[in-house]
CSV table of N, CA and C in Angstrom, one decimal:
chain,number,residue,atom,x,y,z
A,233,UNK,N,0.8,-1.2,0.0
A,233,UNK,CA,0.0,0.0,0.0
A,233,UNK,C,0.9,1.2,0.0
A,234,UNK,N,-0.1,2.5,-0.1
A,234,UNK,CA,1.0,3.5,-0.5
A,234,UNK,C,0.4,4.6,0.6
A,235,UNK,N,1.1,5.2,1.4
A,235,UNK,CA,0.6,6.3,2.7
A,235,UNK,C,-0.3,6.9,1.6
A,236,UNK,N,-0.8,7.6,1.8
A,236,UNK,CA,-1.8,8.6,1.1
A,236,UNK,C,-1.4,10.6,1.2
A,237,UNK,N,-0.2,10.4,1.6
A,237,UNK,CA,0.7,11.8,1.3
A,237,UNK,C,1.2,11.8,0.2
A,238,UNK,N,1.2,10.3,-0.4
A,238,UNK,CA,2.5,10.1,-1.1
A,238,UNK,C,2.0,9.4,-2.6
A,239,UNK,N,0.6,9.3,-2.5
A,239,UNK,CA,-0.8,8.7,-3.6
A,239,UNK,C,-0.1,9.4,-5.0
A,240,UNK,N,-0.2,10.5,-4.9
A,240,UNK,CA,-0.2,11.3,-6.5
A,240,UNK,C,1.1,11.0,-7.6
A,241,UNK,N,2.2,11.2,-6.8
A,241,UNK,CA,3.4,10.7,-7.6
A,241,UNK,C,3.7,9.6,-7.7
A,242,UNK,N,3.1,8.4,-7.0
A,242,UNK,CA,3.4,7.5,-7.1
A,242,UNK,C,2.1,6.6,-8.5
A,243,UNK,N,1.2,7.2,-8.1
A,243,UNK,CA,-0.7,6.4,-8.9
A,243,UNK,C,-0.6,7.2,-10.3
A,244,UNK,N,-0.7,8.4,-10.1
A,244,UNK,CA,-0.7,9.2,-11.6
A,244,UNK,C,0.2,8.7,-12.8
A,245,UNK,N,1.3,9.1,-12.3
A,245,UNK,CA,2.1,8.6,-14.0
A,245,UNK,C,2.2,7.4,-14.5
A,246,UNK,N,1.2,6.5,-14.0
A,246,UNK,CA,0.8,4.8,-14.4
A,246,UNK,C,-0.2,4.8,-15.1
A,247,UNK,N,-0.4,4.9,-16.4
A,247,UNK,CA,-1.5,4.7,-16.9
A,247,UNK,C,-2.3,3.7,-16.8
A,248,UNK,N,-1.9,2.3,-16.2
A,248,UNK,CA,-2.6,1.4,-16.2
A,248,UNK,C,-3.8,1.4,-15.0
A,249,UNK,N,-5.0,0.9,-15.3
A,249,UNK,CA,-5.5,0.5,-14.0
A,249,UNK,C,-5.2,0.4,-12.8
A,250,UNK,N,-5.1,0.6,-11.6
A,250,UNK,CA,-4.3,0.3,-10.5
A,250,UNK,C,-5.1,-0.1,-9.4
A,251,UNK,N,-5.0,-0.6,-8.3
A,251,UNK,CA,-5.8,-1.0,-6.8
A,251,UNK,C,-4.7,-0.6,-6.3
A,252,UNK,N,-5.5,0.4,-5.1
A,252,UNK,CA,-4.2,0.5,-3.8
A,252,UNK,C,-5.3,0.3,-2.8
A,253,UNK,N,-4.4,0.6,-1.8
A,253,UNK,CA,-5.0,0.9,-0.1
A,253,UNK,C,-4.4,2.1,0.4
A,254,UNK,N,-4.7,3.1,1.2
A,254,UNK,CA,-4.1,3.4,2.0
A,254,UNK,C,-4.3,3.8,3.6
A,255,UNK,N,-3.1,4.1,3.8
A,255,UNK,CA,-2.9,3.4,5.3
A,255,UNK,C,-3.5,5.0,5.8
A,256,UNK,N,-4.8,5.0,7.0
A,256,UNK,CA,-5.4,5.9,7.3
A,256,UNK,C,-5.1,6.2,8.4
A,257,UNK,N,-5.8,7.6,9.3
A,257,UNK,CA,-5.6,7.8,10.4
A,257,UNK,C,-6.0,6.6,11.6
A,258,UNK,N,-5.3,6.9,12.7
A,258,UNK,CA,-5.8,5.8,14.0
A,258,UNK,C,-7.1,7.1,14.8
A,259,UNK,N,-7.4,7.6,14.3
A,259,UNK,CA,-8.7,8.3,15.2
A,259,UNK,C,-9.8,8.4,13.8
A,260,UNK,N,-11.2,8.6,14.5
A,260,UNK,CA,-12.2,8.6,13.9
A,260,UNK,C,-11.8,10.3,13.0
A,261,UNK,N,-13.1,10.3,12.0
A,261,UNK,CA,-13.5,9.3,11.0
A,261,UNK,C,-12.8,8.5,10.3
A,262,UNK,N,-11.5,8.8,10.5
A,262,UNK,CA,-11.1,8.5,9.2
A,262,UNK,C,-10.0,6.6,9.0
A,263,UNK,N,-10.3,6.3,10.4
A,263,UNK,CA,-9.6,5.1,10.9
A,263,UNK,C,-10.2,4.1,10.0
A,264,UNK,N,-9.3,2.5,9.7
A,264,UNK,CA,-9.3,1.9,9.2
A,264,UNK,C,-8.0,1.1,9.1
A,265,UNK,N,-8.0,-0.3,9.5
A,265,UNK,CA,-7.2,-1.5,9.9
A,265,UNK,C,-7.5,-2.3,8.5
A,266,UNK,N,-6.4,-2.2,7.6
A,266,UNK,CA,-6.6,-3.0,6.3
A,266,UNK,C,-6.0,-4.7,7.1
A,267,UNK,N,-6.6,-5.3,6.6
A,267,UNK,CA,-6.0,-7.2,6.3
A,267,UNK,C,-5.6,-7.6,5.0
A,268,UNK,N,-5.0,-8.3,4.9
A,268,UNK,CA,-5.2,-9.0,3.6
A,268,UNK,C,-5.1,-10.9,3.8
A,269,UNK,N,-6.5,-10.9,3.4
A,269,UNK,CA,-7.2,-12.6,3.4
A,269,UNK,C,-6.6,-13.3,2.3
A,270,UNK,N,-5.9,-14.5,2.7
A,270,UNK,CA,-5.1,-15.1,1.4
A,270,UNK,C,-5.7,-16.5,1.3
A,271,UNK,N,-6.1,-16.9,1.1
A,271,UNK,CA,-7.3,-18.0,0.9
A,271,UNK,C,-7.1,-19.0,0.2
A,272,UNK,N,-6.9,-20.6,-0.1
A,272,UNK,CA,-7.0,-21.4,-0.7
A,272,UNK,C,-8.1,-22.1,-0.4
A,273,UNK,N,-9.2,-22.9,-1.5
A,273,UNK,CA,-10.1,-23.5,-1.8
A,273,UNK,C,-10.1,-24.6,-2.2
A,274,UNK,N,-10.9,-25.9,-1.7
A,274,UNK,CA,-10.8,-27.1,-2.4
A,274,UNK,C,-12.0,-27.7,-3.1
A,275,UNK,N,-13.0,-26.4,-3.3
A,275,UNK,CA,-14.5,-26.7,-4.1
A,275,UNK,C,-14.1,-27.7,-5.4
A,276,UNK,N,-14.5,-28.6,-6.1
A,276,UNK,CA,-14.4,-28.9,-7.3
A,276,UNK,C,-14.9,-28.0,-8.2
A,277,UNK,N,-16.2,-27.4,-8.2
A,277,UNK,CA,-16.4,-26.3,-8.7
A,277,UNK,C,-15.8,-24.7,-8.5
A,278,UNK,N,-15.7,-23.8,-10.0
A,278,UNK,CA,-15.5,-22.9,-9.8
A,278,UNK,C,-16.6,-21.7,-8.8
A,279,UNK,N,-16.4,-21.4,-7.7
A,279,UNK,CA,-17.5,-20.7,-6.8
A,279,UNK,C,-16.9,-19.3,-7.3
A,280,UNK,N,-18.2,-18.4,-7.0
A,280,UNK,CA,-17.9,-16.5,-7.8
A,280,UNK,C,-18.5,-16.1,-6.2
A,281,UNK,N,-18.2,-15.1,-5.9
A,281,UNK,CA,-19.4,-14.8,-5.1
A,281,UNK,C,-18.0,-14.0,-3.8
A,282,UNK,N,-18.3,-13.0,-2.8
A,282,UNK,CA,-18.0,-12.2,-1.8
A,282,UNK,C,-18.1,-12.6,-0.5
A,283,UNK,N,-16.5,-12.4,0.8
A,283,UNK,CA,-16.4,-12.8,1.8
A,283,UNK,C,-16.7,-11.7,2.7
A,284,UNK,N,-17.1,-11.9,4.2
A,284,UNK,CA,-16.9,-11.0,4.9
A,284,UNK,C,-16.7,-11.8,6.1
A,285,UNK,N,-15.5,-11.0,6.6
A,285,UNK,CA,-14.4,-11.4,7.4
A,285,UNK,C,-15.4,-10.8,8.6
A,286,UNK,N,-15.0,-11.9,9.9
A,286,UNK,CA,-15.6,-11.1,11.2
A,286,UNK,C,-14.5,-12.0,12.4
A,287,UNK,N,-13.6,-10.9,13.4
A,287,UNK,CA,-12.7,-11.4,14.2
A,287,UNK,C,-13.3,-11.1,15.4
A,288,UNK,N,-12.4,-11.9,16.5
A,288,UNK,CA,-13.3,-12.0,18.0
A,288,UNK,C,-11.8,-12.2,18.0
A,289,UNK,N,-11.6,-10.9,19.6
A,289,UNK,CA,-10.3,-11.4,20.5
A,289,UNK,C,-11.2,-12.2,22.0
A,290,UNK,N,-10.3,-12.2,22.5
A,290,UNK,CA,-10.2,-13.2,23.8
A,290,UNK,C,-11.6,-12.9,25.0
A,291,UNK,N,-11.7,-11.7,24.7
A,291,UNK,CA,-12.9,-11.0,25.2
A,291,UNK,C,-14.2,-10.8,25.2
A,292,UNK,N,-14.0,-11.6,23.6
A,292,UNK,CA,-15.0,-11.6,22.8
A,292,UNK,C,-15.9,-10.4,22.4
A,293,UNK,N,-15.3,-9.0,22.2
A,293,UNK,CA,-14.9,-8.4,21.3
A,293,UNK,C,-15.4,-8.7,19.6
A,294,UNK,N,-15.8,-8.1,18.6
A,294,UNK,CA,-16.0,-8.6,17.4
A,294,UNK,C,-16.2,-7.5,16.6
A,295,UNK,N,-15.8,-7.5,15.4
A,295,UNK,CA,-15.4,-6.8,14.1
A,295,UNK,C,-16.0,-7.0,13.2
A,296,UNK,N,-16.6,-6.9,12.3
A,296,UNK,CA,-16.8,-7.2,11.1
A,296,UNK,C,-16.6,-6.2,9.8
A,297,UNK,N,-15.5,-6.6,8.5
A,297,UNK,CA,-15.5,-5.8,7.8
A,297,UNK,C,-16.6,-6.1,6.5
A,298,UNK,N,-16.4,-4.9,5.5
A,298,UNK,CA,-17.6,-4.9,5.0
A,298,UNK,C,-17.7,-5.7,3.9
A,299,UNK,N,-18.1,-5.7,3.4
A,299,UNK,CA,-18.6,-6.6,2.5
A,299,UNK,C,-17.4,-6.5,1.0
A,300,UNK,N,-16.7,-6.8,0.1
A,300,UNK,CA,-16.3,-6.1,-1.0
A,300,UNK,C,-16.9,-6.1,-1.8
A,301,UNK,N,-17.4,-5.3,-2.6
A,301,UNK,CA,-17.7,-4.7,-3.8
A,301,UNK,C,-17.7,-5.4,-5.2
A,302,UNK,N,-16.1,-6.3,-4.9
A,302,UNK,CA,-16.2,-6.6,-6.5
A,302,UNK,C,-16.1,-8.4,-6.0
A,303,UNK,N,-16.5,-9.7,-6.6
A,303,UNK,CA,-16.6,-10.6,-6.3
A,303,UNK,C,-15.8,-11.1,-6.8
A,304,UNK,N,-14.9,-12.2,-6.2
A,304,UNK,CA,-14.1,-12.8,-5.9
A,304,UNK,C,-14.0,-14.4,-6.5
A,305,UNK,N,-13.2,-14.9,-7.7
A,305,UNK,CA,-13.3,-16.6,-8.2
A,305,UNK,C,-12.4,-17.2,-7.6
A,306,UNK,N,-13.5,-18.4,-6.6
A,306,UNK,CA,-12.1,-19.5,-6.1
A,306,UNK,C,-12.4,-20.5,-7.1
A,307,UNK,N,-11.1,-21.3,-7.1
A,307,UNK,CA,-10.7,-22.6,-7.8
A,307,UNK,C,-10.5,-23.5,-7.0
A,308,UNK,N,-10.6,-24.6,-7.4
A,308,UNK,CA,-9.6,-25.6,-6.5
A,308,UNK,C,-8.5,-25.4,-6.6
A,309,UNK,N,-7.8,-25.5,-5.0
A,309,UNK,CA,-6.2,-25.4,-5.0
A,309,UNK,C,-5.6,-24.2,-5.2
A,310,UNK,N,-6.1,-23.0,-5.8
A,310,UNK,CA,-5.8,-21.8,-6.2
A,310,UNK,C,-5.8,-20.8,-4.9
A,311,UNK,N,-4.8,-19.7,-4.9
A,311,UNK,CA,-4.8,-18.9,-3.8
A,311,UNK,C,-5.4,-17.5,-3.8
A,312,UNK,N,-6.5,-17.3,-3.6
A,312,UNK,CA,-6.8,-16.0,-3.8
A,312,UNK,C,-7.1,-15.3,-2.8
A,313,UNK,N,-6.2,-13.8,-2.9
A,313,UNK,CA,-6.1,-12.7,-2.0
A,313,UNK,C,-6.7,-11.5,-2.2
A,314,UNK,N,-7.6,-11.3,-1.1
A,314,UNK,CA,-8.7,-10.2,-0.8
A,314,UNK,C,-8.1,-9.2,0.3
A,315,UNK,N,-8.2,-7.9,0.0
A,315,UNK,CA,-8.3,-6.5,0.9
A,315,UNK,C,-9.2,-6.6,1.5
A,316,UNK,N,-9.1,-6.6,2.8
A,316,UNK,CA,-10.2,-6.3,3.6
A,316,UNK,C,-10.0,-5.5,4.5
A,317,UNK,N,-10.9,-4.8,5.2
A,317,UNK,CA,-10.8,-3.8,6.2
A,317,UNK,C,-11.8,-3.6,7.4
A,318,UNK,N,-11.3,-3.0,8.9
A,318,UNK,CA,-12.4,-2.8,9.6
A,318,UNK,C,-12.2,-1.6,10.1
A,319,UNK,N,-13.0,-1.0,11.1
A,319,UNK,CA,-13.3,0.2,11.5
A,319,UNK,C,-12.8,-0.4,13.2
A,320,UNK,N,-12.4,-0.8,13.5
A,320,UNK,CA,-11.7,-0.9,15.0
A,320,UNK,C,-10.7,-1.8,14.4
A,321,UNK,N,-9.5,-1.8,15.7
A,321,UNK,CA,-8.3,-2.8,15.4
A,321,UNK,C,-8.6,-3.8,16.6
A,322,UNK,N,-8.4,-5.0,16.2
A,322,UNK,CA,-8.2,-5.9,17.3
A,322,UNK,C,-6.9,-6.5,17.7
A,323,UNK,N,-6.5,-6.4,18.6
A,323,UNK,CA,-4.9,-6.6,18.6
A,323,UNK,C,-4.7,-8.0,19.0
A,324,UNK,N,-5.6,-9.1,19.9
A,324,UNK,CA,-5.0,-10.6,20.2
A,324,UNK,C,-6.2,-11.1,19.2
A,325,UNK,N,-6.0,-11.7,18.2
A,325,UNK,CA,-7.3,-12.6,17.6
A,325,UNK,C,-7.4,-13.7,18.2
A,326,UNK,N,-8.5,-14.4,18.8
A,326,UNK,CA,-9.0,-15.4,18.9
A,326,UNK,C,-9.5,-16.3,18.0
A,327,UNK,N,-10.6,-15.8,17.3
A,327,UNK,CA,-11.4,-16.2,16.1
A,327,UNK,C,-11.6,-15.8,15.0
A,328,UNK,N,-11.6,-16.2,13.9
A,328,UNK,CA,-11.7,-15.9,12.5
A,328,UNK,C,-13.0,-16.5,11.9
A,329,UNK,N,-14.4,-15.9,11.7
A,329,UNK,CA,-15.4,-16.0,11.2
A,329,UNK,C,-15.4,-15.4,9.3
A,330,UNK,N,-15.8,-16.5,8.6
A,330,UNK,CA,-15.6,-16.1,7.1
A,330,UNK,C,-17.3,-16.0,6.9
A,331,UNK,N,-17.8,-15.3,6.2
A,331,UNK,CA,-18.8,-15.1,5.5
A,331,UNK,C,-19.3,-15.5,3.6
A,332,UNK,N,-19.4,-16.5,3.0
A,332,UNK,CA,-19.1,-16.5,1.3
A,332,UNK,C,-20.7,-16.3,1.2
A,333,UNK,N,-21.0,-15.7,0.8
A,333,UNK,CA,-22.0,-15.3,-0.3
A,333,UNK,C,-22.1,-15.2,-2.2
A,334,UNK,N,-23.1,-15.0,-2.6
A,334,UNK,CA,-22.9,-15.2,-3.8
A,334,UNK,C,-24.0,-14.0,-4.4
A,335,UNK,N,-24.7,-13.1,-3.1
A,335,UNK,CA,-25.6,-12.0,-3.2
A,335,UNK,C,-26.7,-12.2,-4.6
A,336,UNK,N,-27.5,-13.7,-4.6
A,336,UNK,CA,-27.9,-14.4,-5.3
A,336,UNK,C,-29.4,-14.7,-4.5
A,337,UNK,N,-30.7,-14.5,-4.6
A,337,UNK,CA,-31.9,-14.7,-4.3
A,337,UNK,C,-32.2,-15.9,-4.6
A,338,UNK,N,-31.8,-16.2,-5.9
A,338,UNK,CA,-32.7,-17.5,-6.8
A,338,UNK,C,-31.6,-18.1,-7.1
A,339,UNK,N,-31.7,-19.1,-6.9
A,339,UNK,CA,-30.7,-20.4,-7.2
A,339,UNK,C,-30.2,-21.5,-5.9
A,340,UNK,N,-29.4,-22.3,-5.8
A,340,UNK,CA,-28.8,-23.2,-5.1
A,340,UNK,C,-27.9,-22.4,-4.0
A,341,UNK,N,-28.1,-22.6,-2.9
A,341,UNK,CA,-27.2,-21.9,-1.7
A,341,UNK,C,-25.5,-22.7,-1.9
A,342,UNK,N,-24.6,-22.1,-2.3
A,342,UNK,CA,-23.2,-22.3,-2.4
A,342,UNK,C,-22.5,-22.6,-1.2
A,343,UNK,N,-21.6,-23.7,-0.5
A,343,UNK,CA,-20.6,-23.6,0.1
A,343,UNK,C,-19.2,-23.2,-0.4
A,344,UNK,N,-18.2,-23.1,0.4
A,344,UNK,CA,-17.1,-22.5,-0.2
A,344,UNK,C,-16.0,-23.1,1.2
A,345,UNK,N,-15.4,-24.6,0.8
A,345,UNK,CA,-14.8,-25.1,1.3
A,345,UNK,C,-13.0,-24.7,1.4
A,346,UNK,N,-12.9,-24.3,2.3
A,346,UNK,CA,-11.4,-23.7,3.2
A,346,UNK,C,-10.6,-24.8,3.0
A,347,UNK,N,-9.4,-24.9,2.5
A,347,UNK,CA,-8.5,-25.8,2.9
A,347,UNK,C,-7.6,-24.8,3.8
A,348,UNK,N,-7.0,-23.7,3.6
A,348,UNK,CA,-6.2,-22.9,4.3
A,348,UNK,C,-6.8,-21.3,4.1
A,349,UNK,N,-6.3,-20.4,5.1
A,349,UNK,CA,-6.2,-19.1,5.3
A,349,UNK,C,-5.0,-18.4,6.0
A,350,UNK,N,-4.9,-17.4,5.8
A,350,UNK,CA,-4.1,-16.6,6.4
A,350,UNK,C,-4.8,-15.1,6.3
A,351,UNK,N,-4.8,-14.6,7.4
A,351,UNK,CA,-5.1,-13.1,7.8
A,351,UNK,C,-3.9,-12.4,8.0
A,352,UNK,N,-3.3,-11.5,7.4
A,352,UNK,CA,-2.2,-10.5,7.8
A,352,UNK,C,-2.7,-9.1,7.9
A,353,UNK,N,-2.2,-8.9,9.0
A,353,UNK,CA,-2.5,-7.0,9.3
A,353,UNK,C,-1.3,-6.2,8.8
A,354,UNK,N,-2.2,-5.4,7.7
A,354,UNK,CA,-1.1,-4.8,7.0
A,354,UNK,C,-0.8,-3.5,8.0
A,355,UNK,N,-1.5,-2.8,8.6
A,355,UNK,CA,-1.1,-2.0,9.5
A,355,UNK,C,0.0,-2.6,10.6
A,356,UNK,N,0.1,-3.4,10.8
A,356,UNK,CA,0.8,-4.0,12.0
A,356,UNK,C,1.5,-5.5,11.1
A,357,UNK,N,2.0,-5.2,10.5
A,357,UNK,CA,3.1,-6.1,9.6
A,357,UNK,C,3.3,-7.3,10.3
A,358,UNK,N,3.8,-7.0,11.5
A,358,UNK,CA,4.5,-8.2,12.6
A,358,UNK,C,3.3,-8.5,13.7
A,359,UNK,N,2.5,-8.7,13.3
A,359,UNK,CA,1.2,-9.4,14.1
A,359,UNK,C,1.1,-10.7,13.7
């Protein structure tokens, strides 16, 4: 990610499409604790469809970030890494709650089988 003092010279002279993050204030409004969810799947089918992350420390404490926007294709065996974010920081995790949706009314309810995960806190690198 790129601080957000530092967005313009760095995002502009790239003409290609880009995704960033940037790293926000620690006080309201403007706070925000990015993760990044690294995910492997062992569905035989290709699943489409959006996760939402929800953490519990020891206290039981709980987070939920929001939903993302653009939806996400697991494979079998394949690793796919999602941005995610919350509005508080939790500092001891306890628990890791996944959400897969496929924001789908009509049709077959989808599972979306975990073989592995990892959560890294990009604000706190060494967590």
């Amino acid at each position: 990610g790129y601080h957000a003092d530092r967005w313009k010279k760095l995002l502009i002279p790239n003409s290609s499409p880009r995704k960033a993050y940037f790293d926000t204030s620690g006080q309201d409004p403007f706070c925000m604790y990015n993760y990044l969810l690294d995910i492997t799947t062992w569905n035989k089918n290709i699943r489409r469809g959006f996760i939402k992350v929800k953490i519990t420390d020891y206290a039981g404490n709980t987070v939920e970030s929001q939903m993302n926007s653009e939806a996400s294709t697991f494979q079998q065996y394949r690793r796919v890494k999602i941005l995610t974010g919350f509005h508080r920081d939790i500092e001891k995790i306890a628990k890791i709650s996944l959400t897969f949706s496929t924001k789908t009314l009509i049709g077959p309810k989808h599972k979306l089988r975990v073989l592995q995960m990892k959560l890294k806190s990009l604000n706190n690198p060494k967590r």
